[in-house]
Amino acid sequence: MTSRGRVLIIAGSDSGGGAGVQADIKTVTALGGYAATAITAITVQNTLGVTAVHPTPPAVVEAQARAVLDDIGADVIKTGMLGDATMVRAVAALLETAMVPAVIDPVMIAKGGARLLDGHALAMVRELLVSRAALLTPNAPEAEALTGMVVETTDDLRRAGEELLSLGAGAVLMKGGHVEDPRVTDILMTPYGETVFEGERLESRHTHGTGCTLASACAVSLAQGMSLEKAAARAWDYVHQAMLQAPGFGAGHGPLDHGWPLRGKA
């Protein structure tokens, strides 16, 4: 049996419950871990999109995180939506002193198209967070933004992944959901080799929060002592099943079924 890993989540709140901190907490809990949080922003959103973002002062975010680390502790820190450069710098400083492995999900754009990271913050993510990531989990558009490379194919994903490793990331999980192909290919890359995860593309509008969920599933699995390869494989299976069993809520990009392990695979 895996140990109960502690994950400190530093990310924004999604009022619709499908992504952000809500998806992170559900994922960590469903996979047997313990989730604590530092909320970076309150968003007003549902499956149709984000209509407002209210940032939390960076000092308050840091205070939340310090309170958790000083008492409960964490085995892994997982970051999501950070918003602006000031927040990125604050989180980078926290990671520098926390001495805890970090899973960095470089959240930039919401599923409905709302921008969740400004241009100056992007440069700060590249400069300050990539090298502090034990695992970085970009999708193709995020990889393009971080590397300045065109990422349209699986080979492009690999090239971008190699660039991110050269920038100091411990490992990268390059997500291929945005690559146009009948099958979805994600690639876990480390300085020592790669592991490919490939499966049939699910034609579904219920994909809200897939990135948050995958990163959090990796984070809790690492917190429970799994290897990178086993953590990524478990996360991939978890997200696939959560999409298959999506409850069908909302008129837009609907949420996943994060609680499917309670009932078993479809």
PDB file of N, CA and C in Angstrom, residues 72-111:
ATOM      1  N   ILE A  72       1.968  21.195   9.112  1.00  0.00           N
ATOM      2  CA  ILE A  72       1.617  19.909   8.492  1.00  0.00           C
ATOM      3  C   ILE A  72       2.769  19.363   7.662  1.00  0.00           C
ATOM      4  N   GLY A  73       3.464  20.262   6.975  1.00  0.00           N
ATOM      5  CA  GLY A  73       4.533  19.844   6.074  1.00  0.00           C
ATOM      6  C   GLY A  73       3.991  19.408   4.725  1.00  0.00           C
ATOM      7  N   ALA A  74       4.884  19.122   3.800  1.00  0.00           N
ATOM      8  CA  ALA A  74       4.495  18.668   2.464  1.00  0.00           C
ATOM      9  C   ALA A  74       5.583  17.775   1.904  1.00  0.00           C
ATOM     10  N   ASP A  75       5.165  16.767   1.157  1.00  0.00           N
ATOM     11  CA  ASP A  75       6.106  15.901   0.459  1.00  0.00           C
ATOM     12  C   ASP A  75       6.359  16.389  -0.954  1.00  0.00           C
ATOM     13  N   VAL A  76       5.372  17.070  -1.527  1.00  0.00           N
ATOM     14  CA  VAL A  76       5.475  17.668  -2.861  1.00  0.00           C
ATOM     15  C   VAL A  76       4.663  18.959  -2.852  1.00  0.00           C
ATOM     16  N   ILE A  77       5.162  19.974  -3.551  1.00  0.00           N
ATOM     17  CA  ILE A  77       4.386  21.184  -3.808  1.00  0.00           C
ATOM     18  C   ILE A  77       3.953  21.168  -5.262  1.00  0.00           C
ATOM     19  N   LYS A  78       2.684  21.437  -5.506  1.00  0.00           N
ATOM     20  CA  LYS A  78       2.158  21.501  -6.871  1.00  0.00           C
ATOM     21  C   LYS A  78       1.661  22.915  -7.141  1.00  0.00           C
ATOM     22  N   THR A  79       2.119  23.529  -8.231  1.00  0.00           N
ATOM     23  CA  THR A  79       1.656  24.874  -8.568  1.00  0.00           C
ATOM     24  C   THR A  79       0.780  24.840  -9.816  1.00  0.00           C
ATOM     25  N   GLY A  80      -0.196  25.750  -9.829  1.00  0.00           N
ATOM     26  CA  GLY A  80      -1.078  25.907 -10.979  1.00  0.00           C
ATOM     27  C   GLY A  80      -1.118  27.361 -11.405  1.00  0.00           C
ATOM     28  N   MET A  81      -2.293  27.958 -11.444  1.00  0.00           N
ATOM     29  CA  MET A  81      -2.461  29.336 -11.877  1.00  0.00           C
ATOM     30  C   MET A  81      -1.747  30.297 -10.927  1.00  0.00           C
ATOM     31  N   LEU A  82      -0.842  31.122 -11.485  1.00  0.00           N
ATOM     32  CA  LEU A  82      -0.112  32.103 -10.684  1.00  0.00           C
ATOM     33  C   LEU A  82      -0.448  33.542 -11.079  1.00  0.00           C
ATOM     34  N   GLY A  83      -0.760  33.774 -12.333  1.00  0.00           N
ATOM     35  CA  GLY A  83      -1.334  35.055 -12.748  1.00  0.00           C
ATOM     36  C   GLY A  83      -0.367  36.111 -13.207  1.00  0.00           C
ATOM     37  N   ASP A  84       0.490  36.620 -12.297  1.00  0.00           N
ATOM     38  CA  ASP A  84       1.366  37.713 -12.702  1.00  0.00           C
ATOM     39  C   ASP A  84       2.786  37.490 -12.181  1.00  0.00           C
ATOM     40  N   ALA A  85       3.692  38.373 -12.612  1.00  0.00           N
ATOM     41  CA  ALA A  85       5.106  38.196 -12.312  1.00  0.00           C
ATOM     42  C   ALA A  85       5.391  38.279 -10.820  1.00  0.00           C
ATOM     43  N   THR A  86       4.684  39.150 -10.110  1.00  0.00           N
ATOM     44  CA  THR A  86       4.903  39.278  -8.674  1.00  0.00           C
ATOM     45  C   THR A  86       4.596  37.966  -7.965  1.00  0.00           C
ATOM     46  N   MET A  87       3.511  37.327  -8.377  1.00  0.00           N
ATOM     47  CA  MET A  87       3.150  36.043  -7.776  1.00  0.00           C
ATOM     48  C   MET A  87       4.174  34.971  -8.128  1.00  0.00           C
ATOM     49  N   VAL A  88       4.631  34.965  -9.369  1.00  0.00           N
ATOM     50  CA  VAL A  88       5.633  33.980  -9.778  1.00  0.00           C
ATOM     51  C   VAL A  88       6.900  34.138  -8.960  1.00  0.00           C
ATOM     52  N   ARG A  89       7.344  35.378  -8.770  1.00  0.00           N
ATOM     53  CA  ARG A  89       8.554  35.605  -7.970  1.00  0.00           C
ATOM     54  C   ARG A  89       8.358  35.141  -6.527  1.00  0.00           C
ATOM     55  N   ALA A  90       7.187  35.405  -5.962  1.00  0.00           N
ATOM     56  CA  ALA A  90       6.912  34.997  -4.582  1.00  0.00           C
ATOM     57  C   ALA A  90       6.925  33.482  -4.450  1.00  0.00           C
ATOM     58  N   VAL A  91       6.319  32.798  -5.405  1.00  0.00           N
ATOM     59  CA  VAL A  91       6.274  31.334  -5.360  1.00  0.00           C
ATOM     60  C   VAL A  91       7.664  30.747  -5.580  1.00  0.00           C
ATOM     61  N   ALA A  92       8.435  31.344  -6.478  1.00  0.00           N
ATOM     62  CA  ALA A  92       9.798  30.869  -6.711  1.00  0.00           C
ATOM     63  C   ALA A  92      10.631  30.991  -5.444  1.00  0.00           C
ATOM     64  N   ALA A  93      10.482  32.093  -4.733  1.00  0.00           N
ATOM     65  CA  ALA A  93      11.219  32.285  -3.481  1.00  0.00           C
ATOM     66  C   ALA A  93      10.800  31.252  -2.437  1.00  0.00           C
ATOM     67  N   LEU A  94       9.518  30.955  -2.410  1.00  0.00           N
ATOM     68  CA  LEU A  94       9.018  29.945  -1.484  1.00  0.00           C
ATOM     69  C   LEU A  94       9.614  28.579  -1.801  1.00  0.00           C
ATOM     70  N   LEU A  95       9.632  28.215  -3.085  1.00  0.00           N
ATOM     71  CA  LEU A  95      10.180  26.924  -3.487  1.00  0.00           C
ATOM     72  C   LEU A  95      11.665  26.831  -3.163  1.00  0.00           C
ATOM     73  N   GLU A  96      12.351  27.950  -3.259  1.00  0.00           N
ATOM     74  CA  GLU A  96      13.789  27.970  -2.989  1.00  0.00           C
ATOM     75  C   GLU A  96      14.083  27.591  -1.540  1.00  0.00           C
ATOM     76  N   THR A  97      13.227  28.015  -0.628  1.00  0.00           N
ATOM     77  CA  THR A  97      13.480  27.772   0.795  1.00  0.00           C
ATOM     78  C   THR A  97      12.748  26.548   1.338  1.00  0.00           C
ATOM     79  N   ALA A  98      11.704  26.103   0.637  1.00  0.00           N
ATOM     80  CA  ALA A  98      10.894  24.986   1.152  1.00  0.00           C
ATOM     81  C   ALA A  98      11.622  23.653   1.094  1.00  0.00           C
ATOM     82  N   MET A  99      12.536  23.501   0.141  1.00  0.00           N
ATOM     83  CA  MET A  99      13.301  22.261  -0.007  1.00  0.00           C
ATOM     84  C   MET A  99      12.384  21.054  -0.202  1.00  0.00           C
ATOM     85  N   VAL A 100      11.315  21.250  -0.978  1.00  0.00           N
ATOM     86  CA  VAL A 100      10.348  20.205  -1.283  1.00  0.00           C
ATOM     87  C   VAL A 100      10.249  20.088  -2.803  1.00  0.00           C
ATOM     88  N   PRO A 101      10.249  18.878  -3.375  1.00  0.00           N
ATOM     89  CA  PRO A 101      10.114  18.756  -4.834  1.00  0.00           C
ATOM     90  C   PRO A 101       8.841  19.433  -5.337  1.00  0.00           C
ATOM     91  N   ALA A 102       8.931  20.050  -6.501  1.00  0.00           N
ATOM     92  CA  ALA A 102       7.792  20.794  -7.048  1.00  0.00           C
ATOM     93  C   ALA A 102       7.345  20.223  -8.390  1.00  0.00           C
ATOM     94  N   VAL A 103       6.032  20.044  -8.524  1.00  0.00           N
ATOM     95  CA  VAL A 103       5.412  19.756  -9.822  1.00  0.00           C
ATOM     96  C   VAL A 103       4.829  21.067 -10.305  1.00  0.00           C
ATOM     97  N   ILE A 104       5.358  21.581 -11.408  1.00  0.00           N
ATOM     98  CA  ILE A 104       4.968  22.888 -11.930  1.00  0.00           C
ATOM     99  C   ILE A 104       4.078  22.695 -13.153  1.00  0.00           C
ATOM    100  N   ASP A 105       2.814  23.080 -13.020  1.00  0.00           N
ATOM    101  CA  ASP A 105       1.890  23.097 -14.157  1.00  0.00           C
ATOM    102  C   ASP A 105       1.815  24.551 -14.634  1.00  0.00           C
ATOM    103  N   PRO A 106       2.446  24.887 -15.764  1.00  0.00           N
ATOM    104  CA  PRO A 106       2.536  26.283 -16.194  1.00  0.00           C
ATOM    105  C   PRO A 106       1.230  26.785 -16.812  1.00  0.00           C
ATOM    106  N   VAL A 107       0.208  26.918 -15.978  1.00  0.00           N
ATOM    107  CA  VAL A 107      -1.129  27.291 -16.451  1.00  0.00           C
ATOM    108  C   VAL A 107      -1.094  28.679 -17.078  1.00  0.00           C
ATOM    109  N   MET A 108      -1.566  28.779 -18.316  1.00  0.00           N
ATOM    110  CA  MET A 108      -1.532  30.055 -19.035  1.00  0.00           C
ATOM    111  C   MET A 108      -2.892  30.493 -19.544  1.00  0.00           C
ATOM    112  N   ILE A 109      -3.680  29.540 -20.050  1.00  0.00           N
ATOM    113  CA  ILE A 109      -4.965  29.877 -20.656  1.00  0.00           C
ATOM    114  C   ILE A 109      -6.008  28.881 -20.177  1.00  0.00           C
ATOM    115  N   ALA A 110      -7.173  29.370 -19.762  1.00  0.00           N
ATOM    116  CA  ALA A 110      -8.266  28.494 -19.346  1.00  0.00           C
ATOM    117  C   ALA A 110      -8.848  27.775 -20.558  1.00  0.00           C
ATOM    118  N   LYS A 111      -9.573  26.685 -20.303  1.00  0.00           N
ATOM    119  CA  LYS A 111     -10.142  25.895 -21.387  1.00  0.00           C
ATOM    120  C   LYS A 111     -11.022  26.736 -22.303  1.00  0.00           C
TER     121      LYS A 111
END
